[in-house]
XYZ file of N, CA, C and O in Angstrom:
496
model
N -2.489 -33.523 -48.758
C -2.109 -34.567 -47.638
C -0.899 -34.044 -46.681
O -1.183 -33.440 -45.687
N 0.321 -34.036 -47.259
C 1.430 -33.552 -46.568
C 1.710 -32.221 -46.888
O 1.660 -31.910 -48.038
N 1.878 -31.305 -45.850
C 2.408 -30.049 -46.308
C 3.885 -29.978 -45.813
O 4.392 -30.918 -45.239
N 4.469 -28.725 -45.996
C 5.735 -28.580 -45.742
C 6.177 -28.645 -44.193
O 7.156 -29.217 -43.890
N 5.303 -28.242 -43.374
C 5.430 -28.291 -41.933
C 5.387 -29.944 -41.382
O 6.205 -30.163 -40.538
N 4.485 -30.535 -42.170
C 4.431 -32.099 -41.721
C 5.603 -32.802 -42.198
O 6.087 -33.507 -41.414
N 6.170 -32.317 -43.299
C 7.474 -33.025 -43.689
C 8.481 -32.615 -43.089
O 9.415 -33.588 -42.711
N 8.514 -31.519 -42.523
C 9.689 -30.963 -41.597
C 9.668 -31.836 -40.246
O 10.596 -32.285 -39.729
N 8.527 -32.033 -39.746
C 8.244 -32.731 -38.501
C 8.656 -34.113 -38.656
O 9.200 -34.779 -37.801
N 8.168 -34.697 -39.860
C 8.504 -36.238 -40.055
C 10.112 -36.353 -40.265
O 10.643 -37.291 -39.676
N 10.653 -35.262 -40.763
C 12.249 -35.444 -40.998
C 12.849 -35.445 -39.697
O 13.660 -36.316 -39.380
N 12.483 -34.627 -38.769
C 12.937 -34.438 -37.448
C 12.790 -35.853 -36.540
O 13.591 -36.187 -35.859
N 11.610 -36.405 -36.977
C 11.386 -37.756 -36.236
C 12.210 -38.818 -36.639
O 12.720 -39.719 -36.073
N 12.318 -38.880 -38.105
C 13.178 -39.700 -38.799
C 14.629 -39.648 -38.332
O 15.301 -40.705 -38.323
N 15.147 -38.534 -38.086
C 16.419 -38.317 -37.557
C 16.743 -38.893 -36.226
O 17.800 -39.099 -35.744
N 15.627 -39.208 -35.601
C 15.900 -39.785 -34.334
C 15.754 -41.308 -34.266
O 16.100 -41.957 -33.387
N 15.399 -41.773 -35.403
C 15.368 -43.308 -35.644
C 16.772 -43.781 -36.123
O 17.235 -43.402 -37.212
N 17.320 -44.677 -35.292
C 18.592 -45.224 -35.469
C 18.707 -46.053 -36.757
O 19.779 -45.743 -37.557
N 17.611 -46.800 -37.118
C 17.729 -47.495 -38.595
C 17.686 -46.542 -39.550
O 18.377 -46.633 -40.542
N 16.914 -45.435 -39.559
C 16.849 -44.514 -40.731
C 18.355 -43.887 -40.708
O 18.766 -43.631 -42.036
N 18.986 -43.443 -39.764
C 20.291 -42.940 -39.813
C 21.220 -43.849 -40.332
O 22.152 -43.561 -40.989
N 21.204 -45.185 -40.082
C 22.086 -46.187 -40.677
C 21.829 -46.287 -42.040
O 22.847 -46.191 -42.831
N 20.733 -46.049 -42.578
C 20.240 -46.263 -44.071
C 21.037 -44.780 -44.652
O 21.430 -44.924 -45.811
N 20.782 -43.762 -44.016
C 21.200 -42.387 -44.655
C 22.785 -42.582 -44.660
O 23.361 -42.009 -45.663
N 23.315 -43.261 -43.647
C 24.823 -43.225 -43.660
C 25.277 -44.239 -44.846
O 26.150 -43.935 -45.660
N 24.671 -45.214 -44.989
C 24.953 -46.142 -46.141
C 24.704 -45.144 -47.569
O 25.777 -45.430 -48.318
N 23.679 -44.627 -47.574
C 23.633 -43.756 -48.866
C 24.640 -42.661 -49.079
O 25.272 -42.518 -50.106
N 24.993 -42.044 -47.989
C 26.047 -41.072 -48.115
C 27.416 -41.578 -48.420
O 28.189 -41.051 -48.987
N 27.552 -42.952 -48.125
C 28.930 -43.652 -48.300
C 29.029 -44.145 -49.849
O 30.104 -44.526 -50.204
N 27.721 -43.938 -50.483
C 27.817 -44.528 -51.761
C 28.440 -43.492 -52.842
O 28.049 -42.378 -52.929
N 29.440 -44.019 -53.597
C 30.287 -43.049 -54.520
C 29.388 -42.539 -55.539
O 29.517 -41.197 -55.813
N 28.262 -42.923 -55.889
C 27.377 -42.425 -56.914
C 26.545 -41.271 -56.196
O 26.525 -40.058 -56.872
N 26.169 -41.375 -55.128
C 25.595 -40.291 -54.045
C 26.525 -39.108 -53.977
O 26.329 -38.048 -54.155
N 27.930 -39.603 -53.638
C 29.000 -38.669 -53.434
C 29.137 -37.682 -54.720
O 29.281 -36.563 -54.594
N 29.123 -38.470 -55.876
C 29.415 -37.702 -57.122
C 28.187 -36.719 -57.323
O 28.509 -35.646 -57.763
N 26.918 -37.024 -57.069
C 25.712 -36.311 -57.199
C 25.863 -35.074 -56.459
O 25.563 -33.840 -56.695
N 26.377 -35.333 -54.944
C 26.601 -34.101 -54.256
C 27.606 -33.084 -54.589
O 27.445 -31.996 -54.387
N 28.642 -33.730 -55.217
C 29.669 -32.954 -55.664
C 29.180 -32.080 -56.860
O 29.462 -30.970 -56.760
N 28.321 -32.558 -57.747
C 27.591 -31.869 -58.717
C 26.846 -30.753 -58.099
O 26.952 -29.568 -58.713
N 26.126 -30.918 -57.126
C 25.128 -29.991 -56.581
C 25.815 -28.849 -55.958
O 25.508 -27.878 -56.227
N 26.975 -29.209 -55.175
C 27.694 -28.215 -54.515
C 28.621 -27.312 -55.304
O 28.945 -26.145 -55.106
N 28.992 -27.776 -56.603
C 29.547 -27.134 -57.460
C 28.633 -26.213 -58.422
O 29.272 -25.321 -59.102
N 27.474 -26.268 -58.301
C 26.549 -25.640 -58.995
C 26.481 -24.109 -58.584
O 26.496 -23.750 -57.435
N 26.511 -23.117 -59.653
C 26.603 -21.638 -59.085
C 25.344 -21.339 -58.405
O 25.544 -20.464 -57.547
N 24.224 -21.522 -58.781
C 23.117 -21.209 -58.142
C 23.069 -21.852 -56.534
O 22.782 -21.194 -55.756
N 23.559 -23.049 -56.454
C 23.758 -23.557 -54.951
C 24.835 -22.725 -54.241
O 24.562 -22.390 -52.948
N 25.882 -22.338 -54.896
C 27.017 -21.664 -54.223
C 26.409 -20.247 -53.702
O 26.650 -19.706 -52.721
N 25.701 -19.456 -54.554
C 24.854 -18.342 -54.322
C 24.180 -18.379 -53.131
O 24.060 -17.528 -52.326
N 23.336 -19.480 -53.325
C 22.248 -19.578 -52.271
C 23.024 -19.796 -50.802
O 22.605 -19.347 -49.745
N 24.168 -20.592 -50.816
C 24.933 -20.798 -49.632
C 25.618 -19.512 -49.028
O 25.484 -19.293 -47.941
N 26.077 -18.893 -50.007
C 26.715 -17.542 -49.647
C 25.592 -16.457 -48.967
O 25.899 -15.917 -48.033
N 24.405 -16.596 -49.613
C 23.441 -15.610 -49.057
C 23.009 -16.336 -47.630
O 22.761 -15.299 -46.801
N 22.795 -17.515 -47.401
C 22.513 -17.993 -46.131
C 23.551 -17.608 -45.180
O 23.264 -17.279 -43.963
N 24.826 -17.840 -45.520
C 26.023 -17.496 -44.448
C 26.176 -16.013 -44.240
O 26.079 -15.731 -42.974
N 25.606 -15.208 -45.048
C 25.499 -13.722 -44.834
C 24.417 -13.418 -43.937
O 24.484 -12.764 -42.978
N 23.265 -14.008 -44.197
C 21.954 -13.826 -43.288
C 22.295 -14.295 -41.938
O 21.772 -13.625 -40.890
N 23.157 -15.542 -41.957
C 23.335 -16.039 -40.454
C 24.236 -15.094 -39.626
O 24.233 -15.233 -38.393
N 24.881 -14.053 -40.064
C 25.628 -13.132 -39.339
C 24.765 -12.191 -38.567
O 25.296 -11.728 -37.698
N 23.408 -11.963 -39.118
C 22.436 -11.032 -38.402
C 21.873 -11.915 -37.255
O 20.964 -12.702 -37.492
N 22.246 -11.498 -36.024
C 21.640 -12.166 -34.880
C 20.173 -12.278 -34.735
O 19.343 -13.045 -34.334
N 19.676 -10.970 -35.016
C 18.266 -10.747 -35.083
C 17.394 -11.581 -36.095
O 16.524 -12.213 -35.722
N 18.103 -11.661 -37.378
C 17.468 -12.539 -38.300
C 17.487 -14.076 -37.855
O 16.629 -14.999 -38.051
N 18.544 -14.478 -37.378
C 18.899 -15.943 -36.888
C 17.898 -16.170 -35.635
O 17.146 -17.193 -36.011
N 17.482 -15.304 -34.768
C 16.524 -15.507 -33.698
C 14.992 -15.505 -34.519
O 14.331 -16.459 -34.155
N 14.845 -14.649 -35.378
C 13.489 -14.734 -36.148
C 13.323 -16.127 -36.809
O 12.187 -16.626 -36.773
N 14.577 -16.505 -37.430
C 14.250 -17.805 -37.964
C 14.046 -18.963 -37.247
O 13.386 -19.864 -37.589
N 14.789 -18.889 -36.043
C 14.668 -19.938 -35.131
C 13.253 -19.990 -34.670
O 12.743 -21.128 -34.467
N 12.632 -18.987 -34.330
C 11.237 -18.847 -33.819
C 10.366 -19.466 -34.806
O 9.436 -20.093 -34.425
N 10.504 -18.944 -35.959
C 9.541 -19.412 -37.141
C 9.596 -20.878 -37.309
O 8.673 -21.494 -37.466
N 10.981 -21.394 -37.288
C 11.215 -22.806 -37.534
C 10.535 -23.587 -36.318
O 9.885 -24.703 -36.541
N 10.639 -23.087 -35.184
C 10.134 -23.802 -34.006
C 8.503 -23.900 -34.181
O 7.995 -24.955 -33.879
N 7.939 -22.757 -34.586
C 6.391 -22.763 -34.790
C 6.044 -23.861 -35.765
O 5.144 -24.542 -35.790
N 6.868 -23.773 -36.941
C 6.595 -24.698 -38.085
C 6.632 -26.190 -37.562
O 5.882 -26.894 -38.063
N 7.749 -26.430 -36.794
C 7.858 -27.864 -36.309
C 6.624 -28.219 -35.414
O 6.203 -29.216 -35.596
N 6.483 -27.344 -34.552
C 5.115 -27.529 -33.577
C 3.953 -27.827 -34.355
O 3.203 -28.827 -34.058
N 3.635 -26.915 -35.374
C 2.421 -27.066 -36.183
C 2.519 -28.439 -37.153
O 1.695 -29.058 -37.007
N 3.506 -28.743 -37.577
C 3.884 -29.929 -38.420
C 3.574 -31.058 -37.610
O 3.155 -32.144 -38.083
N 4.109 -31.121 -36.338
C 4.060 -32.202 -35.413
C 2.612 -32.337 -35.172
O 2.049 -33.661 -35.159
N 1.957 -31.442 -34.941
C 0.438 -31.598 -34.577
C -0.235 -32.157 -35.772
O -1.080 -33.181 -35.566
N 0.013 -31.540 -36.960
C -0.725 -32.128 -38.212
C -0.332 -33.471 -38.383
O -1.226 -34.354 -38.935
N 1.019 -33.897 -38.267
C 1.320 -35.413 -38.393
C 0.753 -36.245 -37.535
O 0.282 -37.257 -38.001
N 0.787 -36.052 -36.172
C 0.060 -36.801 -35.272
C -1.566 -36.894 -35.763
O -2.065 -37.955 -35.574
N -2.293 -35.980 -36.252
C -3.739 -35.995 -36.529
C -3.780 -36.866 -37.826
O -4.652 -37.653 -37.896
N -2.655 -36.779 -38.739
C -2.853 -37.442 -39.999
C -2.497 -38.901 -39.581
O -3.409 -39.850 -40.132
N -1.547 -39.344 -38.766
C -1.385 -40.669 -38.326
C -2.683 -41.200 -37.615
O -2.969 -42.380 -37.805
N -3.299 -40.381 -36.759
C -4.493 -40.956 -36.080
C -5.546 -41.213 -37.022
O -6.091 -42.336 -37.045
N -5.900 -40.433 -37.945
C -6.787 -40.508 -38.936
C -6.564 -41.815 -39.774
O -7.420 -42.589 -40.046
N -5.234 -42.009 -40.260
C -4.883 -43.131 -40.928
C -5.123 -44.483 -40.281
O -5.623 -45.443 -40.796
N -4.668 -44.415 -38.894
C -4.892 -45.545 -38.048
C -6.450 -45.916 -38.097
O -6.907 -47.098 -38.015
N -7.105 -45.051 -37.744
C -8.606 -45.130 -37.778
C -9.184 -45.731 -39.045
O -10.043 -46.668 -39.089
N -8.726 -45.057 -40.168
C -9.192 -45.613 -41.432
C -8.676 -47.133 -41.565
O -9.536 -47.838 -42.110
N -7.490 -47.375 -41.402
C -6.981 -48.806 -41.530
C -7.864 -49.719 -40.436
O -8.309 -50.848 -41.013
N -8.168 -49.314 -39.400
C -9.125 -50.021 -38.469
C -10.425 -50.265 -39.162
O -10.987 -51.546 -39.109
N -11.035 -49.254 -39.713
C -12.262 -49.411 -40.382
C -12.209 -50.305 -41.516
O -13.095 -51.265 -41.755
N -11.187 -50.265 -42.253
C -11.012 -51.180 -43.478
C -10.765 -52.584 -43.137
O -11.450 -53.597 -43.591
N -10.227 -52.811 -42.002
C -10.007 -54.198 -41.469
C -11.418 -54.733 -40.981
O -11.514 -55.953 -41.227
N -12.069 -53.975 -40.313
C -13.358 -54.413 -39.888
C -14.302 -54.826 -40.964
O -15.025 -55.794 -41.121
N -14.208 -53.945 -42.038
C -15.086 -54.053 -43.202
C -14.662 -55.573 -43.894
O -15.421 -56.313 -44.604
N -13.314 -55.656 -44.043
C -12.745 -56.866 -44.582
C -13.276 -58.173 -43.850
O -13.474 -59.216 -44.328
N -13.272 -58.080 -42.344
C -13.592 -59.110 -41.677
C -15.142 -59.340 -41.839
O -15.525 -60.608 -41.852
N -15.889 -58.388 -41.911
C -17.346 -58.478 -42.463
C -17.649 -59.253 -43.406
O -18.695 -59.996 -43.669
N -16.837 -59.001 -44.547
C -16.999 -59.533 -45.927
C -16.675 -61.017 -45.968
O -17.000 -61.580 -46.931
N -15.761 -61.477 -45.090
C -15.233 -62.833 -45.190
C -16.635 -63.754 -45.007
O -17.417 -63.381 -43.959
N -16.666 -64.920 -45.588
C -17.676 -65.796 -45.283
C -17.484 -66.398 -43.900
O -16.287 -66.717 -43.559
N -18.685 -66.602 -43.292
C -18.481 -67.128 -41.820
C -19.068 -68.675 -41.969
O -19.894 -69.079 -41.861
N -18.008 -69.573 -42.127
C -18.266 -70.988 -42.190
C -18.041 -71.764 -40.973
O -18.037 -72.983 -40.892
N -17.802 -71.000 -39.914
C -17.534 -71.732 -38.550
C -18.724 -72.689 -38.153
O -18.454 -73.860 -37.637
N -19.831 -72.369 -38.388
C -20.997 -73.119 -37.854
C -21.539 -74.122 -39.099
O -22.426 -75.003 -38.605
N -21.069 -73.898 -40.224
C -21.581 -74.932 -41.204
C -20.800 -76.230 -41.182
O -19.569 -76.262 -40.985
N -21.551 -77.238 -41.273
C -20.990 -78.557 -41.263
C -20.672 -79.066 -42.600
O -21.185 -78.534 -43.627
N -19.674 -79.868 -42.743
C -19.338 -80.435 -44.135
C -20.312 -81.271 -44.680
O -20.848 -81.943 -44.102
N -20.602 -81.024 -45.978
C -21.679 -81.798 -46.583
C -21.265 -83.143 -46.895
O -20.209 -83.407 -47.228
N -22.254 -84.051 -46.551
C -21.983 -85.425 -46.858
C -23.025 -86.075 -47.658
O -23.970 -85.555 -47.894
N -22.562 -87.172 -48.438
C -23.500 -87.794 -49.422
C -24.628 -88.484 -48.636
O -24.526 -89.055 -47.532
N -25.893 -88.400 -49.095
C -26.856 -88.973 -48.478
C -26.925 -90.515 -48.826
O -27.627 -91.402 -48.254
N -26.213 -91.116 -49.669
C -26.093 -92.461 -49.992
C -25.429 -93.256 -49.019
O -24.175 -92.543 -48.709
N -25.764 -94.370 -48.577
C -25.073 -95.092 -47.668
C -24.023 -96.089 -48.416
O -24.431 -96.518 -49.460
N -22.814 -96.163 -47.850
C -21.853 -96.983 -48.507
C -22.105 -98.372 -47.798
O -22.438 -98.559 -46.630
N -21.989 -99.423 -48.650
C -22.082 -100.783 -48.355
C -20.811 -101.210 -47.779
O -19.722 -101.063 -48.459
N -20.680 -101.961 -46.750
C -19.471 -102.221 -46.217
C -19.146 -103.783 -46.909
O -19.987 -104.488 -47.235
N -17.956 -104.089 -47.012
C -17.528 -105.396 -47.457
C -17.562 -105.407 -49.093
O -17.667 -104.466 -49.819
N -16.973 -106.685 -49.471
C -16.903 -106.698 -51.121
C -18.024 -107.307 -51.679
O -18.917 -108.070 -51.135
N -18.432 -107.049 -53.021
C -19.472 -107.455 -53.659
C -19.043 -108.872 -54.304
O -17.890 -109.146 -54.616
N -20.135 -109.815 -54.264
C -19.828 -111.109 -54.811
C -20.175 -111.291 -56.239
O -21.032 -110.715 -56.628
């Protein structure tokens, strides 16, 4: 269903959404989240990965190569995401139509009434 390029494209779209960014800010202000991030950043594997990334970023050719690769991935992911959204909308519309077809159509049916006639007045 979702691949990495689609998730990347969705992330970039979400980052343009003010409501999403407000929610992200709330999460980042949460002490539990801050504690978890502290644990992650103090992890040796994370530190090594960050050092490696910083070293790689010093190579201008490598940075350019990564930027071009990222741009292509975002473009591909955006295309795939839009196709996915279109197919999902079409599926929802089909399901809605099927649901409407399954509902009983009582608009033309009249309310049933008793064939017995009621006598007016009181019995003596």
